[in-house]
Short mmCIF file of C-alpha atoms and ligand atoms in Angstrom, two decimals:
data_model
loop_
_atom_site.label_atom_id
_atom_site.label_comp_id
_atom_site.label_asym_id
_atom_site.label_seq_id
_atom_site.Cartn_x
_atom_site.Cartn_y
_atom_site.Cartn_z
CA UNK P 1 0.00 0.00 0.00
CA UNK P 2 1.35 3.41 -0.86
CA UNK P 3 1.96 5.71 2.09
CA UNK P 4 -0.77 8.16 1.11
CA UNK P 5 -3.35 5.42 1.30
CA UNK P 6 -2.51 3.86 4.65
CA UNK P 7 -5.38 5.60 6.41
CA UNK P 8 -7.80 5.57 3.49
CA UNK P 9 -10.37 3.52 5.40
CA UNK P 10 -10.70 6.28 8.01
CA UNK P 11 -12.14 8.61 5.41
CA UNK P 12 -15.38 6.63 4.97
CA UNK P 13 -18.41 6.40 7.26
CA UNK P 14 -19.53 3.09 8.70
CA UNK P 15 -22.63 2.88 6.52
CA UNK P 16 -20.71 3.36 3.24
CA UNK P 17 -21.52 0.42 0.93
CA UNK P 18 -18.55 -1.46 -0.55
CA UNK P 19 -19.06 -3.91 -3.35
CA UNK P 20 -17.98 -5.67 -6.50
CA UNK P 21 -19.88 -5.69 -9.79
CA UNK P 22 -20.51 -7.93 -12.80
CA UNK P 23 -23.14 -8.30 -15.52
CA UNK P 24 -25.10 -11.26 -16.80
CA UNK P 25 -23.81 -11.61 -20.37
CA UNK P 26 -20.21 -11.05 -19.32
CA UNK P 27 -20.04 -13.91 -16.81
CA UNK P 28 -23.01 -16.26 -16.93
CA UNK P 29 -22.52 -18.57 -19.91
CA UNK P 30 -25.26 -21.25 -20.18
CA UNK P 31 -26.43 -19.32 -23.21
CA UNK P 32 -28.83 -21.93 -24.52
CA UNK P 33 -29.80 -23.81 -21.38
CA UNK P 34 -32.91 -24.18 -19.29
CA UNK P 35 -35.16 -22.27 -21.63
CA UNK P 36 -33.10 -19.09 -21.98
CA UNK P 37 -33.97 -17.06 -25.07
CA UNK P 38 -31.49 -15.49 -27.46
CA UNK P 39 -30.17 -12.01 -26.65
CA UNK P 40 -28.90 -9.37 -29.06
CA UNK P 41 -25.38 -10.05 -27.78
CA UNK P 42 -25.70 -13.79 -28.53
CA UNK P 43 -26.59 -12.77 -32.07
CA UNK P 44 -24.01 -9.97 -32.42
CA UNK P 45 -21.13 -12.25 -31.38
CA UNK P 46 -21.86 -14.33 -34.51
CA UNK P 47 -21.23 -11.37 -36.83
CA UNK P 48 -17.80 -11.90 -38.43
CA UNK P 49 -15.33 -9.32 -37.12
CA UNK P 50 -17.63 -7.98 -34.39
CA UNK P 51 -15.60 -9.40 -31.49
CA UNK P 52 -11.81 -8.97 -31.49
CA UNK P 53 -11.00 -12.59 -30.61
CA UNK P 54 -14.11 -14.00 -32.34
CA UNK P 55 -15.37 -15.20 -28.96
CA UNK P 56 -18.85 -15.15 -27.48
CA UNK P 57 -20.75 -15.49 -24.21
CA UNK P 58 -21.69 -19.15 -24.55
CA UNK P 59 -19.54 -20.20 -21.62
CA UNK P 60 -17.95 -16.95 -20.36
CA UNK P 61 -17.07 -17.52 -16.67
CA UNK P 62 -19.52 -20.42 -16.45
CA UNK P 63 -21.10 -18.56 -13.57
CA UNK P 64 -24.50 -20.21 -13.91
CA UNK P 65 -22.94 -23.57 -13.13
CA UNK P 66 -20.63 -22.21 -10.44
CA UNK P 67 -23.05 -19.99 -8.60
CA UNK P 68 -22.47 -21.31 -5.09
CA UNK P 69 -18.69 -21.21 -5.23
CA UNK P 70 -18.79 -17.77 -6.87
CA UNK P 71 -21.03 -16.51 -4.05
CA UNK P 72 -18.53 -17.91 -1.55
CA UNK P 73 -15.80 -16.10 -3.45
CA UNK P 74 -17.69 -12.78 -3.26
CA UNK P 75 -18.35 -13.26 0.46
CA UNK P 76 -14.67 -14.08 1.06
CA UNK P 77 -13.74 -10.56 -0.06
CA UNK P 78 -15.64 -9.01 2.83
CA UNK P 79 -17.80 -6.74 0.66
CA UNK P 80 -21.21 -5.46 1.76
CA UNK P 81 -22.91 -5.69 -1.63
CA UNK P 82 -22.84 -7.46 -4.96
CA UNK P 83 -24.00 -5.68 -8.11
CA UNK P 84 -25.18 -8.06 -10.84
CA UNK P 85 -27.62 -7.95 -13.72
CA UNK P 86 -30.47 -10.12 -14.88
CA UNK P 87 -30.41 -11.54 -18.37
CA UNK P 88 -33.86 -10.52 -19.58
CA UNK P 89 -34.09 -13.39 -22.12
CA UNK P 90 -33.18 -15.90 -19.39
CA UNK P 91 -36.25 -14.93 -17.36
CA UNK P 92 -38.59 -13.91 -20.19
CA UNK P 93 -37.26 -15.54 -23.38
CA UNK P 94 -39.27 -13.46 -25.85
CA UNK P 95 -39.17 -10.22 -23.86
CA UNK P 96 -42.95 -10.36 -23.43
CA UNK P 97 -45.50 -12.89 -22.26
CA UNK P 98 -44.37 -16.14 -20.68
CA UNK P 99 -41.81 -16.19 -17.89
CA UNK P 100 -39.19 -18.90 -17.68
CA UNK P 101 -39.41 -20.58 -14.24
CA UNK P 102 -35.89 -22.02 -14.48
CA UNK P 103 -34.43 -18.62 -15.28
CA UNK P 104 -36.26 -17.01 -12.39
CA UNK P 105 -35.14 -19.83 -10.11
CA UNK P 106 -31.52 -19.08 -10.95
CA UNK P 107 -31.83 -15.45 -9.81
CA UNK P 108 -33.75 -16.51 -6.73
CA UNK P 109 -30.88 -18.78 -5.79
CA UNK P 110 -28.48 -15.93 -6.47
CA UNK P 111 -30.37 -13.42 -4.33
CA UNK P 112 -31.09 -15.88 -1.52
CA UNK P 113 -27.46 -17.01 -1.61
CA UNK P 114 -26.31 -13.41 -1.20
CA UNK P 115 -28.69 -12.79 1.70
CA UNK P 116 -27.61 -16.02 3.39
CA UNK P 117 -24.04 -14.74 3.26
CA UNK P 118 -25.00 -11.33 4.63
CA UNK P 119 -24.57 -9.53 1.29
CA UNK P 120 -26.89 -6.88 -0.16
CA UNK P 121 -28.22 -7.64 -3.66
CA UNK P 122 -27.96 -4.70 -6.13
CA UNK P 123 -29.86 -5.83 -9.21
CA UNK P 124 -29.61 -4.22 -12.65
CA UNK P 125 -32.47 -4.95 -15.04
CA UNK P 126 -30.78 -4.00 -18.30
CA UNK P 127 -27.05 -4.41 -18.78
CA UNK P 128 -27.47 -4.56 -22.57
CA UNK P 129 -28.65 -8.14 -23.31
CA UNK P 130 -32.05 -7.31 -24.81
CA UNK P 131 -34.09 -10.33 -25.97
CA UNK P 132 -33.46 -10.82 -29.70
CA UNK P 133 -37.22 -11.30 -30.16
CA UNK P 134 -37.75 -7.67 -29.15
CA UNK P 135 -34.97 -6.56 -31.45
CA UNK P 136 -36.79 -8.34 -34.28
CA UNK P 137 -39.81 -6.17 -33.48
CA UNK P 138 -37.80 -2.94 -33.64
CA UNK P 139 -35.67 -3.02 -30.47
CA UNK P 140 -34.98 0.15 -28.46
CA UNK P 141 -35.69 2.49 -31.40
CA UNK P 142 -39.33 1.31 -31.18
CA UNK P 143 -41.51 2.92 -28.52
CA UNK P 144 -43.25 -0.36 -27.76
CA UNK P 145 -40.02 -1.68 -26.20
CA UNK P 146 -40.48 0.94 -23.47
CA UNK P 147 -43.66 -0.79 -22.35
CA UNK P 148 -42.13 -4.25 -22.62
CA UNK P 149 -39.36 -3.07 -20.30
CA UNK P 150 -41.81 -1.71 -17.73
CA UNK P 151 -43.63 -5.07 -17.70
CA UNK P 152 -40.32 -6.88 -17.27
CA UNK P 153 -39.33 -4.55 -14.39
CA UNK P 154 -42.65 -5.20 -12.66
CA UNK P 155 -42.28 -8.94 -13.12
CA UNK P 156 -38.81 -8.97 -11.61
CA UNK P 157 -39.97 -6.93 -8.65
CA UNK P 158 -42.88 -9.31 -8.15
CA UNK P 159 -40.48 -12.24 -8.03
CA UNK P 160 -37.57 -10.76 -6.09
CA UNK P 161 -38.45 -7.26 -4.91
CA UNK P 162 -38.87 -8.15 -1.25
CA UNK P 163 -35.24 -9.28 -1.07
CA UNK P 164 -33.35 -6.62 -3.01
CA UNK P 165 -31.42 -3.65 -1.65
CA UNK P 166 -31.54 -1.79 -4.95
CA UNK P 167 -32.90 -2.02 -8.47
CA UNK P 168 -31.13 -0.23 -11.32
CA UNK P 169 -33.17 0.18 -14.47
CA UNK P 170 -30.44 0.62 -17.11
CA UNK P 171 -26.68 0.36 -17.15
CA UNK P 172 -25.02 3.08 -19.24
CA UNK P 173 -27.74 4.23 -21.67
CA UNK P 174 -25.09 6.19 -23.62
CA UNK P 175 -23.33 2.95 -24.54
CA UNK P 176 -26.51 1.27 -25.74
CA UNK P 177 -27.50 4.33 -27.75
CA UNK P 178 -24.17 5.45 -29.20
CA UNK P 179 -22.00 2.34 -29.40
CA UNK P 180 -24.94 0.06 -30.18
CA UNK P 181 -26.97 2.22 -32.58
CA UNK P 182 -24.77 5.04 -33.93
CA UNK P 183 -21.29 3.58 -34.19
CA UNK P 184 -22.37 -0.05 -34.57
CA UNK P 185 -19.51 -1.33 -32.42
CA UNK P 186 -21.81 -3.03 -29.91
CA UNK P 187 -25.03 -5.01 -30.31
CA UNK P 188 -27.25 -4.63 -32.20
CA UNK P 189 -24.67 -3.03 -34.54
CA UNK P 190 -26.79 -0.26 -36.04
CA UNK P 191 -25.24 2.83 -37.59
CA UNK P 192 -27.73 5.67 -37.44
CA UNK P 193 -27.51 8.79 -35.32
CA UNK P 194 -31.26 9.25 -35.56
CA UNK P 195 -31.90 5.75 -34.21
CA UNK P 196 -29.34 6.31 -31.50
CA UNK P 197 -31.04 9.48 -30.23
CA UNK P 198 -34.42 7.74 -30.21
CA UNK P 199 -32.89 4.85 -28.26
CA UNK P 200 -31.47 7.23 -25.64
CA UNK P 201 -34.91 8.80 -25.24
CA UNK P 202 -36.66 5.45 -24.95
CA UNK P 203 -34.17 4.21 -22.39
CA UNK P 204 -34.70 7.30 -20.26
CA UNK P 205 -38.47 7.14 -20.69
CA UNK P 206 -38.65 3.45 -19.81
CA UNK P 207 -36.50 4.17 -16.77
CA UNK P 208 -38.91 6.86 -15.52
CA UNK P 209 -42.03 4.82 -16.25
CA UNK P 210 -40.50 1.75 -14.58
CA UNK P 211 -39.74 3.73 -11.42
CA UNK P 212 -43.33 4.94 -11.30
CA UNK P 213 -44.72 1.45 -11.87
CA UNK P 214 -42.42 -0.16 -9.30
CA UNK P 215 -43.36 2.44 -6.70
CA UNK P 216 -47.06 2.00 -7.48
CA UNK P 217 -46.55 -1.73 -6.92
CA UNK P 218 -45.03 -1.04 -3.48
CA UNK P 219 -41.27 -1.06 -4.15
CA UNK P 220 -39.12 -1.85 -1.15
CA UNK P 221 -35.75 -1.72 -2.89
CA UNK P 222 -34.08 1.61 -3.66
CA UNK P 223 -34.56 2.58 -7.30
CA UNK P 224 -32.09 4.27 -9.61
CA UNK P 225 -30.15 4.33 -12.85
CA UNK P 226 -26.45 3.91 -13.73
CA UNK P 227 -24.71 6.34 -16.10
CA UNK P 228 -21.22 6.15 -17.57
CA UNK P 229 -19.76 9.59 -17.08
CA UNK P 230 -16.32 11.00 -17.72
CA UNK P 231 -14.88 14.28 -16.60
CA UNK P 232 -14.57 16.45 -19.71
CA UNK P 233 -11.79 19.00 -20.02
CA UNK P 234 -10.26 21.05 -22.86
CA UNK P 235 -6.95 19.90 -24.37
CA UNK P 236 -5.59 23.45 -24.17
CA UNK P 237 -6.78 26.71 -22.72
CA UNK P 238 -7.78 28.07 -26.14
CA UNK P 239 -11.30 29.43 -26.53
CA UNK P 240 -11.99 26.85 -29.26
CA UNK P 241 -10.99 23.90 -27.07
CA UNK P 242 -12.96 25.23 -24.12
CA UNK P 243 -16.05 25.58 -26.29
CA UNK P 244 -15.52 22.06 -27.62
CA UNK P 245 -15.29 20.74 -24.05
CA UNK P 246 -18.50 22.54 -23.10
CA UNK P 247 -20.34 20.96 -26.03
CA UNK P 248 -18.86 17.49 -25.47
CA UNK P 249 -19.94 17.65 -21.83
CA UNK P 250 -23.47 18.61 -22.87
CA UNK P 251 -23.58 15.74 -25.39
CA UNK P 252 -22.08 13.00 -23.25
CA UNK P 253 -23.21 13.89 -19.73
CA UNK P 254 -25.98 16.49 -19.67
CA UNK P 255 -27.99 14.77 -22.42
CA UNK P 256 -28.69 12.16 -19.70
CA UNK P 257 -28.43 14.08 -16.44
CA UNK P 258 -30.45 17.16 -17.44
CA UNK P 259 -33.57 15.11 -18.32
CA UNK P 260 -33.21 13.03 -15.15
CA UNK P 261 -32.74 15.99 -12.82
CA UNK P 262 -34.27 18.93 -14.69
CA UNK P 263 -36.79 17.30 -17.03
CA UNK P 264 -35.34 18.76 -20.24
CA UNK P 265 -32.70 18.08 -22.87
CA UNK P 266 -29.84 20.59 -23.22
CA UNK P 267 -30.96 23.07 -25.87
CA UNK P 268 -27.62 23.50 -27.73
CA UNK P 269 -27.44 19.75 -28.39
CA UNK P 270 -31.09 19.58 -29.36
CA UNK P 271 -30.49 22.39 -31.86
CA UNK P 272 -27.48 20.75 -33.47
CA UNK P 273 -29.34 17.43 -33.88
CA UNK P 274 -31.82 18.89 -36.35
CA UNK P 275 -33.75 16.05 -37.97
CA UNK P 276 -31.96 13.51 -35.77
CA UNK P 277 -33.60 14.85 -32.59
CA UNK P 278 -35.78 12.18 -30.95
CA UNK P 279 -39.57 12.06 -31.14
CA UNK P 280 -40.76 13.15 -27.69
CA UNK P 281 -44.40 12.90 -26.69
CA UNK P 282 -46.27 15.13 -24.23
CA UNK P 283 -45.49 14.11 -20.68
CA UNK P 284 -42.33 12.12 -21.53
CA UNK P 285 -39.94 14.57 -19.91
CA UNK P 286 -41.89 14.64 -16.65
CA UNK P 287 -41.81 10.83 -16.55
CA UNK P 288 -38.06 10.83 -17.12
CA UNK P 289 -37.57 13.25 -14.22
CA UNK P 290 -39.24 10.89 -11.73
CA UNK P 291 -37.15 11.28 -8.55
CA UNK P 292 -34.31 8.82 -8.05
CA UNK P 293 -33.46 7.07 -4.79
CA UNK P 294 -29.84 7.01 -5.93
CA UNK P 295 -27.63 7.77 -8.91
CA UNK P 296 -25.05 5.21 -10.04
CA UNK P 297 -21.93 6.57 -11.71
CA UNK P 298 -19.49 4.42 -13.68
CA UNK P 299 -16.16 6.21 -13.97
CA UNK P 300 -13.08 5.04 -15.83
CA UNK P 301 -11.30 8.05 -17.33
CA UNK P 302 -11.51 11.64 -18.48
CA UNK P 303 -12.65 13.00 -21.83
CA UNK P 304 -10.27 15.47 -23.45
CA UNK P 305 -11.80 17.83 -26.02
CA UNK P 306 -9.86 19.56 -28.75
CA UNK P 307 -11.54 21.57 -31.48
CA UNK P 308 -9.23 20.23 -34.19
CA UNK P 309 -9.22 16.68 -32.74
CA UNK P 310 -5.46 16.82 -32.38
CA UNK P 311 -5.33 15.53 -28.79
CA UNK P 312 -3.48 12.20 -28.58
CA UNK P 313 -3.67 10.39 -25.26
CA UNK P 314 -0.59 8.36 -26.13
CA UNK P 315 1.43 11.54 -25.69
CA UNK P 316 -0.55 13.10 -22.83
CA UNK P 317 1.91 11.89 -20.21
CA UNK P 318 -0.72 9.97 -18.26
CA UNK P 319 -0.39 6.21 -17.83
CA UNK P 320 -2.88 4.17 -19.87
CA UNK P 321 -4.72 0.98 -18.95
CA UNK P 322 -4.76 -2.03 -21.25
CA UNK P 323 -7.89 -0.53 -22.86
CA UNK P 324 -5.80 2.52 -23.77
CA UNK P 325 -7.74 4.65 -21.27
CA UNK P 326 -5.92 7.39 -19.35
CA UNK P 327 -5.61 6.85 -15.61
CA UNK P 328 -6.96 10.05 -14.10
CA UNK P 329 -8.41 9.74 -10.58
CA UNK P 330 -8.65 13.52 -10.11
CA UNK P 331 -11.28 13.51 -12.86
CA UNK P 332 -13.54 11.42 -10.65
CA UNK P 333 -13.49 14.05 -7.90
CA UNK P 334 -14.07 16.77 -10.47
CA UNK P 335 -16.93 14.91 -12.12
CA UNK P 336 -18.66 14.37 -8.77
CA UNK P 337 -18.21 18.02 -7.82
CA UNK P 338 -19.64 19.09 -11.20
CA UNK P 339 -22.71 16.91 -10.69
CA UNK P 340 -23.09 18.30 -7.16
CA UNK P 341 -22.85 21.85 -8.55
CA UNK P 342 -25.39 21.29 -11.32
CA UNK P 343 -28.08 19.26 -9.56
CA UNK P 344 -29.63 18.37 -6.23
CA UNK P 345 -28.21 14.86 -6.05
CA UNK P 346 -29.68 11.84 -4.33
CA UNK P 347 -27.15 9.47 -2.69
CA UNK P 348 -24.48 8.65 -5.28
CA UNK P 349 -22.84 5.26 -5.78
CA UNK P 350 -19.77 4.63 -7.85
CA UNK P 351 -21.30 1.54 -9.41
CA UNK P 352 -18.23 0.73 -11.53
CA UNK P 353 -14.59 1.69 -11.39
CA UNK P 354 -11.50 -0.30 -12.25
CA UNK P 355 -8.96 -1.01 -14.93
CA UNK P 356 -7.86 -3.63 -17.43
CA UNK P 357 -4.21 -4.63 -17.12
CA UNK P 358 -2.07 -7.43 -18.54
CA UNK P 359 -2.14 -9.57 -15.38
CA UNK P 360 0.08 -12.61 -15.96
CA UNK P 361 -0.60 -15.50 -13.60
CA UNK P 362 2.74 -16.72 -12.26
CA UNK P 363 3.07 -19.45 -9.65
CA UNK P 364 -0.52 -18.98 -8.60
CA UNK P 365 -0.25 -15.22 -8.08
CA UNK P 366 -1.12 -12.11 -10.08
CA UNK P 367 0.96 -9.13 -9.01
CA UNK P 368 -1.32 -6.41 -10.35
CA UNK P 369 0.20 -3.46 -8.52
CA UNK P 370 -1.10 -1.15 -11.26
CA UNK P 371 -4.70 -2.15 -10.52
CA UNK P 372 -4.23 -1.83 -6.76
CA UNK P 373 -2.86 1.68 -7.26
CA UNK P 374 -5.77 2.46 -9.61
CA UNK P 375 -8.30 1.40 -6.96
CA UNK P 376 -6.53 3.21 -4.12
CA UNK P 377 -6.25 6.49 -5.99
CA UNK P 378 -9.85 6.39 -7.21
CA UNK P 379 -11.22 5.49 -3.78
CA UNK P 380 -9.24 8.43 -2.41
CA UNK P 381 -10.81 10.59 -5.15
CA UNK P 382 -14.26 9.54 -3.90
CA UNK P 383 -13.25 10.51 -0.36
CA UNK P 384 -12.08 13.90 -1.66
CA UNK P 385 -15.49 14.51 -3.27
CA UNK P 386 -17.30 13.36 -0.14
CA UNK P 387 -15.29 15.73 2.03
CA UNK P 388 -16.44 18.56 -0.25
CA UNK P 389 -20.09 17.74 0.25
CA UNK P 390 -21.00 15.23 -2.47
CA UNK P 391 -23.50 12.73 -0.98
CA UNK P 392 -21.50 9.57 -1.66
CA UNK P 393 -23.08 6.31 -0.51
CA UNK P 394 -21.03 3.46 -1.97
CA UNK P 395 -18.30 2.19 -4.27
CA UNK P 396 -18.16 -1.00 -6.36
CA UNK P 397 -15.15 -2.38 -8.17
CA UNK P 398 -15.47 -3.34 -11.80
CA UNK P 399 -15.07 -6.19 -11.83
CA UNK P 400 -15.34 -9.11 -9.45
CA UNK P 401 -13.59 -11.32 -11.99
CA UNK P 402 -12.14 -11.29 -15.49
CA UNK P 403 -14.93 -11.66 -18.02
CA UNK P 404 -16.19 -11.09 -21.55
CA UNK P 405 -15.24 -7.50 -22.35
CA UNK P 406 -17.78 -7.02 -25.17
CA UNK P 407 -16.17 -6.31 -28.55
CA UNK P 408 -12.70 -6.82 -26.98
CA UNK P 409 -13.60 -10.42 -26.12
CA UNK P 410 -11.65 -12.12 -23.32
CA UNK P 411 -8.29 -10.44 -23.93
CA UNK P 412 -8.98 -7.49 -21.63
CA UNK P 413 -8.98 -8.41 -17.95
CA UNK P 414 -10.82 -6.14 -15.50
CA UNK P 415 -11.19 -8.60 -12.61
CA UNK P 416 -9.69 -8.42 -9.15
CA UNK P 417 -10.06 -12.19 -9.43
CA UNK P 418 -8.19 -13.90 -12.27
CA UNK P 419 -10.11 -16.41 -14.40
CA UNK P 420 -8.27 -19.17 -16.24
CA UNK P 421 -10.75 -19.75 -19.05
CA UNK P 422 -9.39 -23.22 -19.85
CA UNK P 423 -10.05 -24.55 -16.36
CA UNK P 424 -12.41 -21.87 -14.98
CA UNK P 425 -10.15 -21.63 -11.98
CA UNK P 426 -10.49 -18.40 -10.01
CA UNK P 427 -7.42 -16.84 -8.35
CA UNK P 428 -7.47 -13.76 -6.17
CA UNK P 429 -5.12 -11.16 -7.63
CA UNK P 430 -3.03 -8.97 -5.34
CA UNK P 431 -5.63 -6.20 -5.86
CA UNK P 432 -8.32 -8.48 -4.40
CA UNK P 433 -6.08 -9.23 -1.42
CA UNK P 434 -5.58 -5.48 -0.93
CA UNK P 435 -9.32 -4.75 -1.25
CA UNK P 436 -10.12 -7.50 1.25
CA UNK P 437 -7.64 -6.07 3.77
CA UNK P 438 -8.91 -2.54 3.15
CA UNK P 439 -12.49 -3.65 3.77
CA UNK P 440 -11.40 -5.48 6.93
CA UNK P 441 -9.99 -2.18 8.19
CA UNK P 442 -13.18 -0.31 7.21
CA UNK P 443 -15.33 -2.81 9.07
CA UNK P 444 -12.98 -3.10 12.07
CA UNK P 445 -13.68 0.56 12.78
CA UNK P 446 -17.38 -0.19 13.06
CA UNK P 447 -17.09 -2.83 15.77
O1 IFM T 1 -17.21 -4.16 -18.96
C1 IFM T 1 -17.83 -2.89 -19.03
C2 IFM T 1 -19.17 -2.92 -18.34
O2 IFM T 1 -20.01 -3.88 -18.88
C3 IFM T 1 -19.85 -1.58 -18.47
N1 IFM T 1 -18.99 -0.51 -18.07
C4 IFM T 1 -17.63 -0.49 -18.57
C5 IFM T 1 -16.98 -1.83 -18.37
C6 IFM T 1 -15.53 -1.82 -18.89
O3 IFM T 1 -15.52 -1.53 -20.25
#
C-alpha cells in the first residue's frame, strides 16, 4: 500500500456500501440452457469481425454452473454488496408474455445465496442483453419496447423485490444508444444517429415509467439508474478547445443528467441534432424526471476535447490501462463536484470503477500493482469529493472477476479475481487481497 493510502479507510463512514460488480452476459454462460432465449449479444457475437477474438458469451465464466462457489468467493472478499444484472431473455425468453421458471429460479438462488451470506443484492435490469425477439420487433428504437421493459421490471420486482437492496433500471444508456446504434460497435450493430437518439430517449423514458410502476406496486428496494460519465476537459486553454469541451460535456453527460434531474434536454445539443432529434411525446420529460433514490456513476477516465481533434492520449503523459484509457483519478473528484454543482443529487454510488491490465498468472499469483494503485487512488478521489459535500453512498469495483469484455472479447482483464478460461479456476489477484484487507480495516472501525 502506498503511504498516502494507509489511512484511506478512516475517510469513509460506517454505513458506506462497498461492493464488486458484474453483468449477466459477461459472466453467466449457459447461453442456450434451461429455456433461456437469445439475446442481441448472442446474435451480435456471430457477426464476423464484431468481437476482437471472435469469442462469445456461450460459456464466459460459467457462472451459472458455479453460482455457489462464486457466491462464496464474493463473500470471502468481505464486501457489503454485490451488483449483478439479470439476463432478460433468461427470465422472459421473448421479452414479453411467458416467464421462464428455471431462469427465475436461478436469480432466486443468487439473491437468496447473497442474503444467506449477509450480502446486499444490487440488481440491474438491463445491462445490454435485450431479448433478440424484441430486437426483431424494432428493439430500443421502437416505442413499444419501453412498455415491454416496464412489464419486465414489474415482473422482476414481483419475483424478487422483497429481497433486493436496490434495483437499477439501465446500465449506461449512452453505450446502448451510441456504441450500439450510432457507431455499430456493440449489439445490435446499427449505424444511425437518428436511431441512437431515439434509443437514448426510450431508455430514459422506460426508466422513468419503470420507477413509477415499481413504486405504485409497493417497491421496497431503492430505485435508480447507472450512467457512464467521464470528466470532460479542454486539451488546451484556447477558446476553441474550451467551447468544444463545453459541447462534449453537454452531449455525453448532460444529455442524460439534465432530463433526469431537470426534465429537459440541453438546448444547444437539441439544436445541433436537427432532424436527428428524438420524437418526444407530451409528458415524456416529466416521466423521465421521476425522482431517483440514488444515482449510479461508472467512472473510468476523463474526456479530453480539442476543437481540431489533435489531442493524442498516447502523448498526454498519463499512464494508460490495457484498454488505452488514461488513468486520471482527479477527474472522478471533479466529475462528482460538477454533478453536485449542477443538480440536487440523491445518494451517489460509484457503481463501476476499475482497470484492465495485462495480469500474468505466475506461480498462482497475479501481481497487479497497477490495478491496486488504480483502486486506491480512485477510492481516495471519492473521499475527496465526499469531504467537499457530495452525498456519496457506496463504491463498487469493476469487476469481481475477469470476463467477456464485449467487442474486446476475453483479452482485456478487468477482474480483481483472475479467471483461467481453460479450467475456470479463479485466483485472487493482489488487488483483491488489498481490497479484502482494506475492507477489513473499514469494518474493524465499526465494531
Ligand atoms: O465491462 C464494461 C461494463 O459492462 C460496463 N462498463 C464499462 C466496463 C468496462 O468496459
